[in-house]
Structures are given as structure tokens and as C-alpha cells.
Short mmCIF file of C-alpha atoms in Angstrom, two decimals:
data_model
loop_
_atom_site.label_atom_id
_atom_site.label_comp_id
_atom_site.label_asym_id
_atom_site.label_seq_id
_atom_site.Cartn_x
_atom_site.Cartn_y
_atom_site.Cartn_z
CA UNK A 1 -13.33 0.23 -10.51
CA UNK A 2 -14.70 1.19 -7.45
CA UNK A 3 -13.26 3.85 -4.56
CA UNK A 4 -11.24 2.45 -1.74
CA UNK A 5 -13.89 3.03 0.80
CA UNK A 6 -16.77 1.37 -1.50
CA UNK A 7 -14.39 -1.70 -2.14
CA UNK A 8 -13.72 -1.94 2.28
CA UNK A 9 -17.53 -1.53 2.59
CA UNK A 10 -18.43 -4.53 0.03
CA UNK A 11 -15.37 -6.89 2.04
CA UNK A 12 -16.81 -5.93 5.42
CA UNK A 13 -20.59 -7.10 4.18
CA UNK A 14 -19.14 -10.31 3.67
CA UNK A 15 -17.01 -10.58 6.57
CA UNK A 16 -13.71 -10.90 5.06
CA UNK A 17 -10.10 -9.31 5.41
CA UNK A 18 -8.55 -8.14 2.42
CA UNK A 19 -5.03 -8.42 0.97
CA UNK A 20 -2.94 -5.55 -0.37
CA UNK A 21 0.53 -7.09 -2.22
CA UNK A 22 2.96 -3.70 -3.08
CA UNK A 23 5.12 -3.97 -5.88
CA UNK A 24 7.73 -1.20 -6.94
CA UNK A 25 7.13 -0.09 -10.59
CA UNK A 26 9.42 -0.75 -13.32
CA UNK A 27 11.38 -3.20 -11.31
CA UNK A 28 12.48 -5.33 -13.51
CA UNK A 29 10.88 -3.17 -15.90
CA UNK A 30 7.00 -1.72 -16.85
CA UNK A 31 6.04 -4.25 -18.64
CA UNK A 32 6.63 -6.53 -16.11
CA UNK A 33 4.84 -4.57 -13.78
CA UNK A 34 1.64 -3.95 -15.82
CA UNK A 35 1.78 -8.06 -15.94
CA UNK A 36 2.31 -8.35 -12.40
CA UNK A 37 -0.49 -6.53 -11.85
CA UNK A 38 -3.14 -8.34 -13.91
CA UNK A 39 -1.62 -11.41 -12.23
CA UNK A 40 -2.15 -9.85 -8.69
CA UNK A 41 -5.96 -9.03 -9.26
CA UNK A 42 -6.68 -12.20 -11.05
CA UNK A 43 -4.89 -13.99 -7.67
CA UNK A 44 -7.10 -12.95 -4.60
CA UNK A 45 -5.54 -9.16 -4.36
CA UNK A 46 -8.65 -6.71 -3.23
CA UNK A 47 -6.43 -4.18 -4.01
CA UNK A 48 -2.87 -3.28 -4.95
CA UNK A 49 -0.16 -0.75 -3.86
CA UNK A 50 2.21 0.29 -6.28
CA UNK A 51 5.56 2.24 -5.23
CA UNK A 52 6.70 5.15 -7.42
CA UNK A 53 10.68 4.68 -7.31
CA UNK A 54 12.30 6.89 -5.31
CA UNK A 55 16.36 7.85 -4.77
CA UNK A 56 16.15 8.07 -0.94
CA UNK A 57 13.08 6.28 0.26
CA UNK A 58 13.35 6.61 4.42
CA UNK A 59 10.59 4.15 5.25
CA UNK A 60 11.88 1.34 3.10
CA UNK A 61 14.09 -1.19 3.83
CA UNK A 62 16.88 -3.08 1.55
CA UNK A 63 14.91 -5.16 -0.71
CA UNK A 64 12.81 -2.07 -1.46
CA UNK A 65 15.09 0.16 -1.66
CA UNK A 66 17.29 -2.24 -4.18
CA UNK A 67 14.18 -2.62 -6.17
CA UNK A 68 13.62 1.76 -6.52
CA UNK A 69 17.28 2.17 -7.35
CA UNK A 70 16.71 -0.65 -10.11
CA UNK A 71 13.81 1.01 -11.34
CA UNK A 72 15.53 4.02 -11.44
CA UNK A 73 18.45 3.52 -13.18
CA UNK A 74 16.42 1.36 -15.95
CA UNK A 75 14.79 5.07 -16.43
CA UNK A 76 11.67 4.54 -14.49
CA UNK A 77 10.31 8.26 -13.82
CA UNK A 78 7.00 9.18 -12.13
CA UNK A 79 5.30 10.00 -16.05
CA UNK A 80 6.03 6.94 -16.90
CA UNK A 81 4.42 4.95 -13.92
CA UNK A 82 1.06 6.82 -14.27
CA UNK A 83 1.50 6.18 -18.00
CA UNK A 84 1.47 2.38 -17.58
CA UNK A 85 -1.23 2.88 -14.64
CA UNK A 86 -3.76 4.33 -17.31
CA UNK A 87 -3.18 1.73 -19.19
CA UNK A 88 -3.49 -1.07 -16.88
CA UNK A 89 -6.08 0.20 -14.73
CA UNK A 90 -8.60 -0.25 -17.16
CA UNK A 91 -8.75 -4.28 -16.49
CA UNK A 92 -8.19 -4.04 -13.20
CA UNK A 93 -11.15 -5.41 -10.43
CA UNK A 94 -8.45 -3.86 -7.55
CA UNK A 95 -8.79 0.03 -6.62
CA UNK A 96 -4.42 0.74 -7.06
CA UNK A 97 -3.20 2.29 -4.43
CA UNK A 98 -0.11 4.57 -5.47
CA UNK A 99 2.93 4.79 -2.63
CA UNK A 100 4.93 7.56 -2.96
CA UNK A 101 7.12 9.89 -0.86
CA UNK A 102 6.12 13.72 -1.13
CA UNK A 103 9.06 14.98 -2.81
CA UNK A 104 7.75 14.01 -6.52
CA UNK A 105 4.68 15.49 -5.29
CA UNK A 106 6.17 18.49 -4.31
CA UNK A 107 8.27 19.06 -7.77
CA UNK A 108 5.25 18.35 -10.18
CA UNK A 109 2.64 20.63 -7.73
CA UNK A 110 0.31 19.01 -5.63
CA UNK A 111 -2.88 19.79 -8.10
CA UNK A 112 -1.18 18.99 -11.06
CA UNK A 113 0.15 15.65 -9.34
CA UNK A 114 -3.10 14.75 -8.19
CA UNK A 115 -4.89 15.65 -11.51
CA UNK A 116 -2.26 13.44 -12.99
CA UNK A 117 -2.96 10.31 -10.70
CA UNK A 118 -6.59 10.82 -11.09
CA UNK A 119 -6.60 10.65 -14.83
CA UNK A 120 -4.37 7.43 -14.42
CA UNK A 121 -7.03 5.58 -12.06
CA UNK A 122 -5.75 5.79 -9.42
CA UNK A 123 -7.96 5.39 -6.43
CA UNK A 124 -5.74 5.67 -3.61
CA UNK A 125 -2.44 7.28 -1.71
CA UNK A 126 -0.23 6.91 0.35
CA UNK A 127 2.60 9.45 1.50
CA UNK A 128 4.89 7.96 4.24
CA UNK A 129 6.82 10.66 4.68
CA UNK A 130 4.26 13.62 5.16
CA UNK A 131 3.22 14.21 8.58
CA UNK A 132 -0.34 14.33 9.88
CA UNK A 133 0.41 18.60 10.56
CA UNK A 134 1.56 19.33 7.06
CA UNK A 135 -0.78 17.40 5.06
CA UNK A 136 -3.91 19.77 5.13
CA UNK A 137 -3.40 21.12 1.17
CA UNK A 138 -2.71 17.41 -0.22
CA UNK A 139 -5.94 16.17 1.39
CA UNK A 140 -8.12 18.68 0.54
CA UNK A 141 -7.19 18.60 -2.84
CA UNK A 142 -7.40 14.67 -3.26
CA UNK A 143 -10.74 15.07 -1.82
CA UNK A 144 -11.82 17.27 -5.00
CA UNK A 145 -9.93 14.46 -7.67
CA UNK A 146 -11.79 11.64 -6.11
CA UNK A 147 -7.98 10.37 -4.69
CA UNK A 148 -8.55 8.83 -1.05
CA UNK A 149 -5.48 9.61 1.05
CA UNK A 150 -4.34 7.29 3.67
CA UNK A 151 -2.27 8.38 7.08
CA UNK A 152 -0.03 6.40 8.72
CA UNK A 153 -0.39 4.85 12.59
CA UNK A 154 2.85 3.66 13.66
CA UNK A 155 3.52 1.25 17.43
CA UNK A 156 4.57 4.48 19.31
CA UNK A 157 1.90 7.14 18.09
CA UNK A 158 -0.07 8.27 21.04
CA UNK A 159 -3.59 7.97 21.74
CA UNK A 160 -4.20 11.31 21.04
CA UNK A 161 -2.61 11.69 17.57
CA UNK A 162 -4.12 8.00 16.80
CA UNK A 163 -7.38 9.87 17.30
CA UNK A 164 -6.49 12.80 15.15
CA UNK A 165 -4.69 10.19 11.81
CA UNK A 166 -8.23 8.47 12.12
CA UNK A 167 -10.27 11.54 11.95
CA UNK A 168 -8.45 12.41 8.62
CA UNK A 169 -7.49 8.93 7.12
CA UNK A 170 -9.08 8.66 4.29
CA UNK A 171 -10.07 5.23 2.55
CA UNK A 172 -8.64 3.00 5.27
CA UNK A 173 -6.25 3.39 8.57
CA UNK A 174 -2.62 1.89 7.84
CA UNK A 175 -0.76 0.32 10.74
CA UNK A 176 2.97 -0.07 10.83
CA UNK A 177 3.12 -3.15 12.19
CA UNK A 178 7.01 -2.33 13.07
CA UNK A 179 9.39 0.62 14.21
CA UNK A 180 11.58 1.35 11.62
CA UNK A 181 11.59 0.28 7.85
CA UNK A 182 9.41 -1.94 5.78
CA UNK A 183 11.20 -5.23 5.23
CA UNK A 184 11.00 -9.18 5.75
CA UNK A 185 10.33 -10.18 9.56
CA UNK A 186 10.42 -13.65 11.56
CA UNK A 187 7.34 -12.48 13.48
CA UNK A 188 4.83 -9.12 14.13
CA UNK A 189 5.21 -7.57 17.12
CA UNK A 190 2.24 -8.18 19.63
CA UNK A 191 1.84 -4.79 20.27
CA UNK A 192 0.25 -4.21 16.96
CA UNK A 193 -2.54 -5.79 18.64
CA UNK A 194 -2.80 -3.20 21.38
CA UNK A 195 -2.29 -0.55 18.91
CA UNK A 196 -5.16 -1.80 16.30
CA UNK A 197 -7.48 -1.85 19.13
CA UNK A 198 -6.39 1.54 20.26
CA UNK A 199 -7.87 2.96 16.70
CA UNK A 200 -10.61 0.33 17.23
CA UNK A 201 -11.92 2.52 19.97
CA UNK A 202 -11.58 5.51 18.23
CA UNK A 203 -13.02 4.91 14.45
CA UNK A 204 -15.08 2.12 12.25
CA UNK A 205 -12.89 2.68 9.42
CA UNK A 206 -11.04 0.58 8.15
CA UNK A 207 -7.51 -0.99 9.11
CA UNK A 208 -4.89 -2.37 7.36
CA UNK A 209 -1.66 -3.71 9.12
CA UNK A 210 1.46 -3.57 6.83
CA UNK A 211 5.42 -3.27 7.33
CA UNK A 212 6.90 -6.75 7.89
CA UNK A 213 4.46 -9.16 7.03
CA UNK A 214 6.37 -12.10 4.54
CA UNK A 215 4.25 -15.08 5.42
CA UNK A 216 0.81 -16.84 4.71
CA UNK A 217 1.18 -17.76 8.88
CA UNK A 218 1.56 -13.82 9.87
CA UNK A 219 -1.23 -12.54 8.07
CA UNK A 220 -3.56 -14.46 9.68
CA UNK A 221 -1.90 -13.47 12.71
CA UNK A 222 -2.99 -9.75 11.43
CA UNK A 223 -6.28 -10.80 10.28
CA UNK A 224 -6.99 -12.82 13.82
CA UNK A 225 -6.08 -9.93 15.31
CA UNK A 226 -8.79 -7.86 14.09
CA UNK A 227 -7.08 -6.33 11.08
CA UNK A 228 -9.57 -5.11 8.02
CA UNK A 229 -6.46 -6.03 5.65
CA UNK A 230 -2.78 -7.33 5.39
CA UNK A 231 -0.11 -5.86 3.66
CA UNK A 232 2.68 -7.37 2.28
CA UNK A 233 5.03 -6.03 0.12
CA UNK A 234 8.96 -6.90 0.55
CA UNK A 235 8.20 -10.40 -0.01
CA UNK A 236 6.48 -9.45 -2.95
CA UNK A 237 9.34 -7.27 -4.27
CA UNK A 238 11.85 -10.07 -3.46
CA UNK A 239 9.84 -12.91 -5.55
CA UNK A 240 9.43 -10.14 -8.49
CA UNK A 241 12.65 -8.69 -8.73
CA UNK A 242 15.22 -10.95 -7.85
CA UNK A 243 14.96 -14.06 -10.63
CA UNK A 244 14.02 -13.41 -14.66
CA UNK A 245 10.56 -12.01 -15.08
CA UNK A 246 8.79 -14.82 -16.16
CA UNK A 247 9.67 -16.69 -13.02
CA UNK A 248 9.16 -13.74 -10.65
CA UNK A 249 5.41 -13.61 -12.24
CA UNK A 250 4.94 -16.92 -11.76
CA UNK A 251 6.11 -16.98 -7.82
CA UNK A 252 4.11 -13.87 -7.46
CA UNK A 253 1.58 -15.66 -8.46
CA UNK A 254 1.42 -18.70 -6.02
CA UNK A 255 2.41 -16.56 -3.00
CA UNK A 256 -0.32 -13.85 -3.71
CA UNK A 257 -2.92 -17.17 -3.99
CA UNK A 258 -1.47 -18.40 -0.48
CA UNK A 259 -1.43 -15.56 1.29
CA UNK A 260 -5.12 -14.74 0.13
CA UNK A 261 -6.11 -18.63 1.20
CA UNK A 262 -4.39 -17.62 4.62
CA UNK A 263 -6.53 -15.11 5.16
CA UNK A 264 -9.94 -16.58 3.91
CA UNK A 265 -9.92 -19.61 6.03
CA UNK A 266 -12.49 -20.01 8.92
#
């Protein structure tokens, strides 16, 4: 499996915008989630973000939050996740991207938690809830495991902090495409567009617009726009989590295939 920056460098040679589905692990349960996984790279995902359930996650909305306190009270726990990761990650083409807010990170220790990721190939991380100013340590010491952090650029951020997230970004740039929590939405807000070429002036890395995007129709809204990838993950969680497993796979699988046709047409 290759890094997150090697995988955005092979997309970019041949011109083409790549899709990121999230999915909350152990929701219904691991097992499902190791499936949905194999299903999601064999379906036109370039690479995958999976949440770590979490009591009090701030950035999500209700269908992820619904989905972590599932998880959770099924007995989903951080060792486990990483557990099924190792396992999984071995057949995966996608670099997995793990989501996770910092207080797990914090109560393990930031070396052992990124040792522990590492081992589970993992390539990637995200950390919505750690600012830009406090998250010196926990890049530095991905850098060392080989784990590619990635900051978040929200609407409102000014051009001056957009210029310092995309100086230490690492792997791609991700854009909330919204104010507020992650969730389904009718339409993006055109000010994303603004925004992504705000960073567009600043850096060639990578962008990837996530935070509201439900629809085959919106992200190719994000990828006219100019976006490097699209990022979809409520609508994901809602297909996986809310009917039996076997027919959550199978929806999961359709959707992932449209959304990746979406994006792919001329």
C-alpha cells in the first residue's frame, strides 16, 4: 500500500479526482466493517477514512454521532479498531485514513498511539479537534512512524492561517465544505469555491473537500470546482448502519460505484 502523498501523486498523473467514503468502525459491528472495506476498495474508493468511535464527537453530526454511540455500546474500543485494521489492511489497494478526535490519543500517549496505528497500516490521520497551534508534538512524531497527518481548512479560516494549515498539512489539504458539523446537505456552499482557490494560491498539495457531500451530483460539483478529492461520509454511514448488514454492504456498494462514476466522467 502506498503513502497518501504517493497515491495523490499517481491520481494527479492521470488527471483524476479521487473519492474518500468514511465509515465509523464497528457500526453495526467489525466484521461488517472489515467487509465494508474490501467492498469500498474493490468499488472505485482511492482511499478510505475510517472513524474511531467516540462518546462526544464535536464535529459530527446525528447520523455520525448515532453510528459512534452504536459502536460503542456494542464494545467497539480503539484496540480493537486497529486490531481489525491490521488485519484488513493487508488486501487493501486504498491508503486508510484513520479519523479520530485527540482525546484517545491523548490517553494511550501520542508515541505509543502512533506506533500503534503504524503497525496497523495505517497511512493517514486526521484529528478534527486539534488545532493548528497545539499540534507540533503529534506531527513530528507521525513524521518519524511514516503516519501523514492532515489539518483542517474550514469556510471562515483566514488567509493567513490557510497559509500556515497548508505549510503543515501533511498528505493532502481537507476542506470543510460547511460551518458546523458533518452531515447530509441539499447543496455545498459556493464559497467552498472561493476558499479552495484561496489554498490554490498558496500550495500544490493536494485538496480534498468533505463535510456535507451525500450525492453523485455534488461531488462533481467539488470535483468541477477544482477539488483533488471528495469526501463523503454521512451518506455512507446512513446506507451502512441503518438496514441489516448484508443490505447496508450491498447499498454501500452501488453508491460508492456512483459516486466514483460521478466523478470520472469528462
Amino acid at each position: 500500500m502506498t503513502s497518501i502523498s504517493e497515491h495523490f501523486q499517481s491520481l494527479r498523473a492521470l488527471n483524476k479526482c479521487a473519492l474518500i467514503p468514511f465509515i465509523t468502525a464497528g457500526d453495526p459491528d467489525l466484521e461488517t466493517t472489515a467487509d465494508a472495506l474490501r467492498i469500498l476498495d474493490a468499488s472505485g474508493a482511492d482511499f478510505i477514512e475510517l472513524g474511531v468511535p467516540y462518546s462526544d464527537p464535536l464535529a459530527d453530526g446525528p447520523v455520525i454521532q448515532a453510528a459512534a454511540t452504536r459502536a460503542l455500546k456494542h464494545g467497539t474500543r480503539l484496540a480493537h479498531v486497529l486490531e481489525m485494521a491490521q488485519s484488513a489492511t493487508r488486501n487493501l489497494r486504498s491508503p486508510l485514513i484513520l479519523f479520530t478526535y485527540y482525546n484517545p490519543i491523548l490517553n494511550l500517549g501520542v508515541q505509543q498511539f502512533l506506533k500503534q496505528i503504524a503497525t496497523s497500516g495505517i497511512k493517514g490521520l486526521v484529528v478534527p479537534d486539534l488545532p493548528l497551534e497545539e499540534a507540533d508534538d503529534l506531527l513530528k512524531g507521525a513524521d518519524l512512524e511514516g503516519i501523514e497527518v492532515t489539518l483542517l481548512v474550514t469556510p471562515n479560516s483566514s488567509k493567513q492561517r490557510i497559509e500556515a494549515i497548508a505549510r503543515q498539512s501533511r498528505g493532502f489539504i481537507y476542506l470543510v465544505s460547511v460551518t458546523g458539523v458533518t452531515g447530509v446537505r441539499t447543496q455545498l456552499q459556493t464559497r467552498v469555491k472561493d476558499v479552495l482557490q484561496e489554498i490554490r494560491s498558496v500550495t500544490d498539495k493536494p485538496i480534498g473537500i468533505g463535510f456535507g457531500i451525500s450525492s453523485p451530483e455534488q461531488a462533481r460539483q467539488a470535483k468541477d470546482w477544482g477539488a483533488d478529492a471528495v469526501i463523503v461520509g454521512s451518506a455512507f454511514v446512513k446506507r451502512l448502519g441503518e438496514t441489516t448488514p448484508y443490505q447496508g454492504l450491498g447499498t454501500i456498494t452501488d453508491f460508492c460505484s456512483e459516486l466514483k462514476a460521478a466523478i470520472s466522467s469528462v
